[in-house]
Tab-separated table of C-alpha atoms in Angstrom:
chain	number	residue	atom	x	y	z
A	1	UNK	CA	4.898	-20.156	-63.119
A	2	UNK	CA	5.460	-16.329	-64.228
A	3	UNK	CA	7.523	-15.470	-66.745
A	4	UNK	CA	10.586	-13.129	-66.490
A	5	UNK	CA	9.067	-10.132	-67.600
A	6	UNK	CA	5.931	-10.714	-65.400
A	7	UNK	CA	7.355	-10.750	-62.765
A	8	UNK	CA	9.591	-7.555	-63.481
A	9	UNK	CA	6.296	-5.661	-64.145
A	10	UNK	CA	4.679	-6.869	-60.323
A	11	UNK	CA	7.772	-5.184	-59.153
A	12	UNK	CA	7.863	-2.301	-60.610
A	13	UNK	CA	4.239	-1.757	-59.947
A	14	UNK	CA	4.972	-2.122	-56.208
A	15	UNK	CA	7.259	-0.006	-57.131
A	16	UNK	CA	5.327	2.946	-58.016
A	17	UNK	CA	2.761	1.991	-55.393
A	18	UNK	CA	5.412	3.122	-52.952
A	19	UNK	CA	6.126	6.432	-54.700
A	20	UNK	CA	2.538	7.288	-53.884
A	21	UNK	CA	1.465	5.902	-50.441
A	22	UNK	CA	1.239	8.572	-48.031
A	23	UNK	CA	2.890	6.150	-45.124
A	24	UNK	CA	6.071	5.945	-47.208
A	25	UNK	CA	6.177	9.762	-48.107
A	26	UNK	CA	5.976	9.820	-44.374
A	27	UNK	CA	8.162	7.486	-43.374
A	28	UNK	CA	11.314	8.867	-45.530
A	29	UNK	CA	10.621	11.996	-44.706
A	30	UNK	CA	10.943	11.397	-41.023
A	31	UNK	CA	13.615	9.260	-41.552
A	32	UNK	CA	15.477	12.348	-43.559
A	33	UNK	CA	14.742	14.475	-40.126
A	34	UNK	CA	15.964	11.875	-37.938
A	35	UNK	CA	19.240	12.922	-39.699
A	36	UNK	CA	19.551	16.806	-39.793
A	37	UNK	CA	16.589	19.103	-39.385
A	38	UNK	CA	15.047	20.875	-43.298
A	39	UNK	CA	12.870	23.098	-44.030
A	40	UNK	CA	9.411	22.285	-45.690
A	41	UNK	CA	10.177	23.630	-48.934
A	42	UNK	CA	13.640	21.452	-49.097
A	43	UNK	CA	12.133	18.686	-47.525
A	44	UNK	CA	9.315	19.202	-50.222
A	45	UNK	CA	11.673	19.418	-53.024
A	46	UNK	CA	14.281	16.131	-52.213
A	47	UNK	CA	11.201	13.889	-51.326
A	48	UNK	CA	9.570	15.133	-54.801
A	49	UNK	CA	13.523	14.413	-56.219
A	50	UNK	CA	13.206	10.970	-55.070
A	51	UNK	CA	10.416	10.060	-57.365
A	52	UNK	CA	7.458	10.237	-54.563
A	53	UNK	CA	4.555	12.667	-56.290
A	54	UNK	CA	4.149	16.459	-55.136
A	55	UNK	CA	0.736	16.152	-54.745
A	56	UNK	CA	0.816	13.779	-51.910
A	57	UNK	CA	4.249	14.874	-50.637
A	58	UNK	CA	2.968	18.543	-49.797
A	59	UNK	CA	0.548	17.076	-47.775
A	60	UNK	CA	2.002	14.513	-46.106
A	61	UNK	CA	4.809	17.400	-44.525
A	62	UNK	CA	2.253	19.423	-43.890
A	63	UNK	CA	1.145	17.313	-41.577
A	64	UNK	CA	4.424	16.503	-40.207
A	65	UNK	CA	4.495	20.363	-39.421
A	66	UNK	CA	1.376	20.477	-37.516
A	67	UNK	CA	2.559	17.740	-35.789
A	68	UNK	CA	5.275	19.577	-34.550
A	69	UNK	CA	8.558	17.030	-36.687
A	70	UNK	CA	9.087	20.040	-39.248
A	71	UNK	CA	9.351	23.141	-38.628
A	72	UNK	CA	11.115	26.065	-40.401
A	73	UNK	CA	11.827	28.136	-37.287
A	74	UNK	CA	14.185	25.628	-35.722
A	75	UNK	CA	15.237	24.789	-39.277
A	76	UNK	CA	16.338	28.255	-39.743
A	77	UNK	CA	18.225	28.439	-36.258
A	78	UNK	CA	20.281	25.633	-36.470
A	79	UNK	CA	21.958	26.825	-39.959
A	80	UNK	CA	22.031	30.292	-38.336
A	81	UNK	CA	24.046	28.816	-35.957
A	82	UNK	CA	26.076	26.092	-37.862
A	83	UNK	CA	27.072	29.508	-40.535
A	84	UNK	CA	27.991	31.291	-37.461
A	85	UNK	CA	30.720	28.425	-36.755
A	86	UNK	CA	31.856	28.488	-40.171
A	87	UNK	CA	32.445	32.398	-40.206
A	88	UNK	CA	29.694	33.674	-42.614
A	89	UNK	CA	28.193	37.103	-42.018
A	90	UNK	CA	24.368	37.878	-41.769
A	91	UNK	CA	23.945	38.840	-45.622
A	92	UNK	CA	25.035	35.443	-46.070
A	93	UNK	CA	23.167	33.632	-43.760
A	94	UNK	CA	20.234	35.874	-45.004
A	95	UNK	CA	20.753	34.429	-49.028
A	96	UNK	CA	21.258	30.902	-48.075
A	97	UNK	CA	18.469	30.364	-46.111
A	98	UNK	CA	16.166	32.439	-48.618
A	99	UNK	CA	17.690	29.900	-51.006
A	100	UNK	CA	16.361	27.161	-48.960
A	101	UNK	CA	12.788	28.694	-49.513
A	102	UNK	CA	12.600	30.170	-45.739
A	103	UNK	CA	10.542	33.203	-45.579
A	104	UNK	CA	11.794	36.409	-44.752
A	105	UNK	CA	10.252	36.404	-41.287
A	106	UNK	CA	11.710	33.388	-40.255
A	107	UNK	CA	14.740	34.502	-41.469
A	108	UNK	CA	14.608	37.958	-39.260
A	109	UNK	CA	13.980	36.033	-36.243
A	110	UNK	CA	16.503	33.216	-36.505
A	111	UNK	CA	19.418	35.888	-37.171
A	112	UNK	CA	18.175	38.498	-34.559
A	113	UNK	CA	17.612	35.379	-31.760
A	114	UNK	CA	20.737	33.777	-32.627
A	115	UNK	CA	22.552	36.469	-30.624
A	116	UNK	CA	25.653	37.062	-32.756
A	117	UNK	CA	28.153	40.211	-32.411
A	118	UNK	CA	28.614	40.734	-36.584
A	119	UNK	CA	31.241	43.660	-35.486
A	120	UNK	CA	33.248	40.796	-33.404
A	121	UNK	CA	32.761	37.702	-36.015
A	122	UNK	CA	34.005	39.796	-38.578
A	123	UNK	CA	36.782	41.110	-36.542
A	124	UNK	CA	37.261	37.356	-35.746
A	125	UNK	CA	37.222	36.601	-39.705
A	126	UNK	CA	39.465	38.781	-40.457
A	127	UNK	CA	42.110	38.146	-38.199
A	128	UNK	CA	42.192	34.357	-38.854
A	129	UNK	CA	42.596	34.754	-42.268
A	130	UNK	CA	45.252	37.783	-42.347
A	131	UNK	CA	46.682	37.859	-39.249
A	132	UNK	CA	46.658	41.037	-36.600
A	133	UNK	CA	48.159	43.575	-38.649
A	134	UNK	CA	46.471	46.217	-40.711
A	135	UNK	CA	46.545	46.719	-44.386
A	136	UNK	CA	49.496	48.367	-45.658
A	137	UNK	CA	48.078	49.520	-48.883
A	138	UNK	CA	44.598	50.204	-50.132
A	139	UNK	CA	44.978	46.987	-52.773
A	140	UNK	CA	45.316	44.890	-49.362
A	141	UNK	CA	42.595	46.684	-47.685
A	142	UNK	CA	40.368	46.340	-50.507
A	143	UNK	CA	41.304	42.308	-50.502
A	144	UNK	CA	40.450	42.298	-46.655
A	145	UNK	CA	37.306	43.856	-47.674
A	146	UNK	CA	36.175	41.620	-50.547
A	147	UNK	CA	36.547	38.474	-48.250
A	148	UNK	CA	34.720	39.656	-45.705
A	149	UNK	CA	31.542	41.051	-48.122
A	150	UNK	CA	31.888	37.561	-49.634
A	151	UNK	CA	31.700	35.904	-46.083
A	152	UNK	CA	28.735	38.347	-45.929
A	153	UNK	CA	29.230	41.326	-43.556
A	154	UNK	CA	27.359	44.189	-43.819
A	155	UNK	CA	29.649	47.440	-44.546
A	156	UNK	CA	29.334	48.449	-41.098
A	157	UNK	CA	30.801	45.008	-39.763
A	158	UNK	CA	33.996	45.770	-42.464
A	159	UNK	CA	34.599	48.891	-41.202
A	160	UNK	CA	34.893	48.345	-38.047
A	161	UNK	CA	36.611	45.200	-38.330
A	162	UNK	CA	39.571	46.892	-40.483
A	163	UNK	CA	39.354	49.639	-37.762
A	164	UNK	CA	37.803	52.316	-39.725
């Protein structure tokens, strides 16, 4: 018979002999995209989070993205997308997915491909949040201006949405 404390070290030794078996890095990763898609650096950095080492993790999604269950592109247009339906601008979008370690090329191509009017979203934005009439005074134009630069419109997009 083992005694207490033997039998807490066999577990944690499984333990740690999950943390760095490829199958389980794997596994948890695919069960994280079964979910909502990632990119591979955010994938990357919550498996690593978790306690599974780097070393194997990097690997193990890089071969999830050559087998075609990772990939940034699709990543990056489905958040494109999703910020679209929450109101954010491109400049936004842009910083956020940068953020999320997507490089800039990606980035071009899920914005340009997403197919987005900036001049009517921020038109859109701005109505919903102050209503149809125009700024009476330059301290409410410059509030109507400050949300929409924080939603992330480009200047162009804020002038034409305030009908400049």
């Amino acid at each position: 018979m083992k005694r207490v404390h033997e039998e807490i070290t066999d577990l944690l030794s499984d333990e740690d002999d999950r943390f760095s078996c490829p199958k389980e890095i794997r596994k948890k990763a695919m069960d994280f995209l079964a979910r909502r898609e990632y990119g591979q650096r955010e994938l990357i950095r919550k498996l690593a989070d978790k306690g599974y080492m780097h070393g194997l993790v990097e690997s193990e999604i890089e071969r999830l993205t050559q087998d075609g269950l990772q990939n940034d592109t699709r990543f990056a247009e489905a958040f494109v997308q999703s910020r679209i339906g929450q109101g954010k601008g491109p400049v936004r979008i842009r910083v956020d997915l940068g953020q999320k370690g997507i490089p800039d090329g990606v980035i071009e191509f899920a914005i340009e491909e997403s197919g987005a009017d900036w001049f009517e979203q921020a038109k859109a934005q701005r109505l919903k949040k102050f209503g149809s009439g125009q700024p009476a005074d330059f301290k409410s134009k410059a509030k109507q201006m400050r949300f929409l630069q924080y939603r992330g419109f480009e200047q162009e997009h804020i002038q034409a949405a305030l009908g400049d």
